[in-house]
PDB file of C-alpha atoms in Angstrom:
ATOM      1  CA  UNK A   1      11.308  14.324   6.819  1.00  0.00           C
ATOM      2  CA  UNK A   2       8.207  12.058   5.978  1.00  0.00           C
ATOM      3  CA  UNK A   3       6.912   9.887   8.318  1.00  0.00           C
ATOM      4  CA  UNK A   4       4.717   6.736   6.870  1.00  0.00           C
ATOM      5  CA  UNK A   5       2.729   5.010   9.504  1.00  0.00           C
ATOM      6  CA  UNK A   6       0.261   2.082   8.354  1.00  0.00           C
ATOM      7  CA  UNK A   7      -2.963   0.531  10.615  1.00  0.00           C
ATOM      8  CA  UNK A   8      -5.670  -1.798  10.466  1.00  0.00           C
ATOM      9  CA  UNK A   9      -3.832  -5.251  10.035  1.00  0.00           C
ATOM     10  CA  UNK A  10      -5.104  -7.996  11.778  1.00  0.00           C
ATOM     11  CA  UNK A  11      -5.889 -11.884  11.899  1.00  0.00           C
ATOM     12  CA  UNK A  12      -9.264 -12.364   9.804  1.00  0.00           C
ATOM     13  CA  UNK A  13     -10.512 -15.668   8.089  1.00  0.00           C
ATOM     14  CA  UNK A  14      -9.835 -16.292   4.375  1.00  0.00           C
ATOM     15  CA  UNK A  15     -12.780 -14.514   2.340  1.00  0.00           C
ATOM     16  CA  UNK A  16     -13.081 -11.833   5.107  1.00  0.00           C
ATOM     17  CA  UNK A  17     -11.508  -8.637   4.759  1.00  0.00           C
ATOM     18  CA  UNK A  18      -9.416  -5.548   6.182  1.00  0.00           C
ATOM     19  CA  UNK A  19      -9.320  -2.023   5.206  1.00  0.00           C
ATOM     20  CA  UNK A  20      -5.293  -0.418   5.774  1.00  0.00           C
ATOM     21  CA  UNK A  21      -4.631   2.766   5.867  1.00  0.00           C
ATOM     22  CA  UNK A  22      -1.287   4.463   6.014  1.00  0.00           C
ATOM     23  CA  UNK A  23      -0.548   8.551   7.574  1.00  0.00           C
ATOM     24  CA  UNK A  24       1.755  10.568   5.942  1.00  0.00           C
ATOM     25  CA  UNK A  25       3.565  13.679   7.513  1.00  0.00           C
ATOM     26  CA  UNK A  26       4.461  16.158   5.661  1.00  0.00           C
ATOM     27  CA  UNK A  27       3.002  19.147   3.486  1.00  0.00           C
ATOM     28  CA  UNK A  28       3.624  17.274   0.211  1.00  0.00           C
ATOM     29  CA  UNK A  29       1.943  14.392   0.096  1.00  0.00           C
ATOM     30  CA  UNK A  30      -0.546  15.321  -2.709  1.00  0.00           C
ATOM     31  CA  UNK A  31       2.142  15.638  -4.734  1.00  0.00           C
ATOM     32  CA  UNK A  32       3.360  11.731  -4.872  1.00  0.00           C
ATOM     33  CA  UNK A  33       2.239   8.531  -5.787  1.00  0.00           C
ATOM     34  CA  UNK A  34       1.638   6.246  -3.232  1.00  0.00           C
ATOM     35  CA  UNK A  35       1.817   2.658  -3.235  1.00  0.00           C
ATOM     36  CA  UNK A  36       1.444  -0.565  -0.589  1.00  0.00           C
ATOM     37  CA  UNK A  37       3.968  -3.474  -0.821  1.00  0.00           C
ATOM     38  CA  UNK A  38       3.901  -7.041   1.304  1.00  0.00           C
ATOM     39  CA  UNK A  39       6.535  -9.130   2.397  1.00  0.00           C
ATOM     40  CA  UNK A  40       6.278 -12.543   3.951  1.00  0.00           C
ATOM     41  CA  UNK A  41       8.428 -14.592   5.793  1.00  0.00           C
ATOM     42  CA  UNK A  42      11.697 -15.811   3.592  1.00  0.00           C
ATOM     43  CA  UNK A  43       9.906 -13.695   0.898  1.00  0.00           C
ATOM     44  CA  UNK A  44      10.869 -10.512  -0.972  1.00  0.00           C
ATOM     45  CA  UNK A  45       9.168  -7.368  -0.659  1.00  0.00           C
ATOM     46  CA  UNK A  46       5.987  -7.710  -2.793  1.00  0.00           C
ATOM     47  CA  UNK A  47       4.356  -4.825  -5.077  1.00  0.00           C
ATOM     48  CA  UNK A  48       0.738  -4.620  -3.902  1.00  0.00           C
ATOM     49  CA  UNK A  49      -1.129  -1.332  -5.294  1.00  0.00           C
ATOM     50  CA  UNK A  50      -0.029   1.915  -5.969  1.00  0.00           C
ATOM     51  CA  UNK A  51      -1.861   5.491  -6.660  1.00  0.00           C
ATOM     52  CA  UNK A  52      -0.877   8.748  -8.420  1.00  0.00           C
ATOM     53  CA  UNK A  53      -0.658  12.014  -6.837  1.00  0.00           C
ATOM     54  CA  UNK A  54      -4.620  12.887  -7.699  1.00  0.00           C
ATOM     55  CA  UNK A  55      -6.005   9.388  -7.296  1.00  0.00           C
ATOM     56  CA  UNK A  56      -6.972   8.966 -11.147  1.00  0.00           C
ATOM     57  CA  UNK A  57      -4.737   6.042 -11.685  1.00  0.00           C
ATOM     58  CA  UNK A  58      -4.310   3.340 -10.201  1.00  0.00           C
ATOM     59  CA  UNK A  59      -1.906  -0.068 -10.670  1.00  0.00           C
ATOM     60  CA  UNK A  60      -2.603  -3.387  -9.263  1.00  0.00           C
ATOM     61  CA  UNK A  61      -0.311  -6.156  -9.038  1.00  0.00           C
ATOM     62  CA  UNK A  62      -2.294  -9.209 -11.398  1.00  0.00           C
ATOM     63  CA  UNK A  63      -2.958 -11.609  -8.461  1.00  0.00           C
ATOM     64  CA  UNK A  64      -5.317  -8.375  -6.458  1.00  0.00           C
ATOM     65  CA  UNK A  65      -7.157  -7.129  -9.764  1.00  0.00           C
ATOM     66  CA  UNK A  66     -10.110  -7.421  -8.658  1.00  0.00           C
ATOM     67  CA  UNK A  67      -9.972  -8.062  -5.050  1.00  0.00           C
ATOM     68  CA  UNK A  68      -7.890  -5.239  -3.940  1.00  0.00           C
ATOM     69  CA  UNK A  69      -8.698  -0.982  -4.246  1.00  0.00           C
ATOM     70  CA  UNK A  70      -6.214   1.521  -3.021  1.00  0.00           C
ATOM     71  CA  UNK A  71      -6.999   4.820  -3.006  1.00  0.00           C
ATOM     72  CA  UNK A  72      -6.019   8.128  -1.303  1.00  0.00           C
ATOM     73  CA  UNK A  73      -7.625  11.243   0.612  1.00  0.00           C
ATOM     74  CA  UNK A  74      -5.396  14.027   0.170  1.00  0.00           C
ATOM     75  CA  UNK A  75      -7.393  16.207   2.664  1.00  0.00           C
ATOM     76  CA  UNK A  76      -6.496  13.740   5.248  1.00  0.00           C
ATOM     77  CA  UNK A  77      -3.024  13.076   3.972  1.00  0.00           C
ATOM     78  CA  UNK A  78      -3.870   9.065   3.880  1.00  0.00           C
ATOM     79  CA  UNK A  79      -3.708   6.594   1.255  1.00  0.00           C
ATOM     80  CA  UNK A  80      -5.999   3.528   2.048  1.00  0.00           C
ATOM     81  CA  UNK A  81      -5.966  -0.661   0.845  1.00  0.00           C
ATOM     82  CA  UNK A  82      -9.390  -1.991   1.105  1.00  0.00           C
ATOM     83  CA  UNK A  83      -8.844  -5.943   0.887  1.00  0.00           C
ATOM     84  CA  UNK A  84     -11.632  -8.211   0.277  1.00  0.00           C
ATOM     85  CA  UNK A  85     -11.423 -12.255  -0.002  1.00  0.00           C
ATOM     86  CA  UNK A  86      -8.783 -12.641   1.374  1.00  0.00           C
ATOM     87  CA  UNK A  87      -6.517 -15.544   1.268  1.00  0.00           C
ATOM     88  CA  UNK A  88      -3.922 -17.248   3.042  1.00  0.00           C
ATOM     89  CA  UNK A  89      -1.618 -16.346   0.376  1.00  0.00           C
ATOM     90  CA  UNK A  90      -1.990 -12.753   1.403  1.00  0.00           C
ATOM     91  CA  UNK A  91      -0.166 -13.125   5.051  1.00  0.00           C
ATOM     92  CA  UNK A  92       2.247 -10.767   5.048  1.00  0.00           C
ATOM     93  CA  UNK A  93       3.413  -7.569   6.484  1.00  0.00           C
ATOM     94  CA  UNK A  94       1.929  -4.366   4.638  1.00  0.00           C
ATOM     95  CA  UNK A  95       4.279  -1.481   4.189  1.00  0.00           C
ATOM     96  CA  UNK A  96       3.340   1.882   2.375  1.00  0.00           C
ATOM     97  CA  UNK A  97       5.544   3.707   0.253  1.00  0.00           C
ATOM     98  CA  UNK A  98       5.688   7.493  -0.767  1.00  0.00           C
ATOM     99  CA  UNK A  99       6.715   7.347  -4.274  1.00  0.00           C
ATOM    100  CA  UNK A 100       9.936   9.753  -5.732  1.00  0.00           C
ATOM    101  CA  UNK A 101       7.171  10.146  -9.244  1.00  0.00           C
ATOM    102  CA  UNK A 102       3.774  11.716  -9.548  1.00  0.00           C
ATOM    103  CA  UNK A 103       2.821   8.130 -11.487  1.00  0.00           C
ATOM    104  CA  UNK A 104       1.820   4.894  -9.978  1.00  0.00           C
ATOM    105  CA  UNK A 105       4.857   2.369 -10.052  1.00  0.00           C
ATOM    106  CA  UNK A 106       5.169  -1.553  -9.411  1.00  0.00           C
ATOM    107  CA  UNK A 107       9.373  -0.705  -8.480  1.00  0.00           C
ATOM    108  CA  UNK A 108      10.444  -0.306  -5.142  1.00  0.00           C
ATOM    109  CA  UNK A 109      13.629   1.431  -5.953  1.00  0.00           C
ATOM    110  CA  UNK A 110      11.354   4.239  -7.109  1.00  0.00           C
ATOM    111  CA  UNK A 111      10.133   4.776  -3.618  1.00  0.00           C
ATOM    112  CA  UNK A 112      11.880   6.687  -1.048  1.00  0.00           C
ATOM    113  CA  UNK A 113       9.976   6.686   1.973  1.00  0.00           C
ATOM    114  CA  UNK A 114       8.494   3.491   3.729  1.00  0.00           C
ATOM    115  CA  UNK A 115       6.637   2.921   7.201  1.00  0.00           C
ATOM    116  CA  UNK A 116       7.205   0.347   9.325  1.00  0.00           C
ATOM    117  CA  UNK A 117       4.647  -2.216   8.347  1.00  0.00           C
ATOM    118  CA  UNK A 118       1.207  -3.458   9.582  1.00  0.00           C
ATOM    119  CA  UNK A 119       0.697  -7.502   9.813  1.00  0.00           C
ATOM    120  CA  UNK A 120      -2.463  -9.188   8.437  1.00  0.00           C
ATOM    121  CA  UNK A 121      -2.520 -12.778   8.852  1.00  0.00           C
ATOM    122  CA  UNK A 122      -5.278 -14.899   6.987  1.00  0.00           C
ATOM    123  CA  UNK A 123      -6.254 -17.936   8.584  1.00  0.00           C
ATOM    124  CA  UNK A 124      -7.871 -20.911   6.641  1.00  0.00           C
TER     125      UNK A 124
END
């Protein structure tokens, strides 16, 4: 069983930023992807970032090129999402998502393990 628990949300003024980071149980975790999706309220779930099993590819979602980095520390079994200027367009809750593929994915059918969420709320 794989357990997926994110930290570091918060409430932080639009152009701050917040650093997530998401624990993974489990003796396997270098061997996924991992990605980070959002959902806001009366929203779908959101593809954020995701991460291949090494950490030499990444995928961004077009609206966080550039604002966004994921990346992962296999040592630690964590897979991070440094966000910087922030908007209020980016309230949401953050989930993390082990990955069924070794390759970064935008899908969320092609993830089979989720946590529960961390909220970050961007105030204007």
């Amino acid at each position: 069983q794989v357990q997926l628990v994110e930290s570091g949300g918060g409430l932080v003024q639009a152009g701050g930023s917040l650093r997530l980071s998401c624990a993974a149980s489990g003796r396997t975790f270098s061997m996924y992807a991992m990605g980070w999706f959002r959902q806001a309220p009366g929203k779908e779930r959101e593809f954020v970032a995701a991460i291949s099993w090494s950490g030499g590819n990444t995928y961004y979602a077009d609206s966080m090129k550039g604002r966004f980095t994921i990346s992962r520390d296999n040592a630690k079994n964590t897979v991070y999402l440094q966000m910087d200027s922030l908007k209020p367009d980016d309230t949401a809750v953050y989930h993390c998502g082990r990955s069924r593929v070794t390759v970064p994915t935008p899908a969320a059918r092609d993830y089979d393990y989720w946590g529960q969420g961390t909220q970050v709320t961007v105030s204007s």
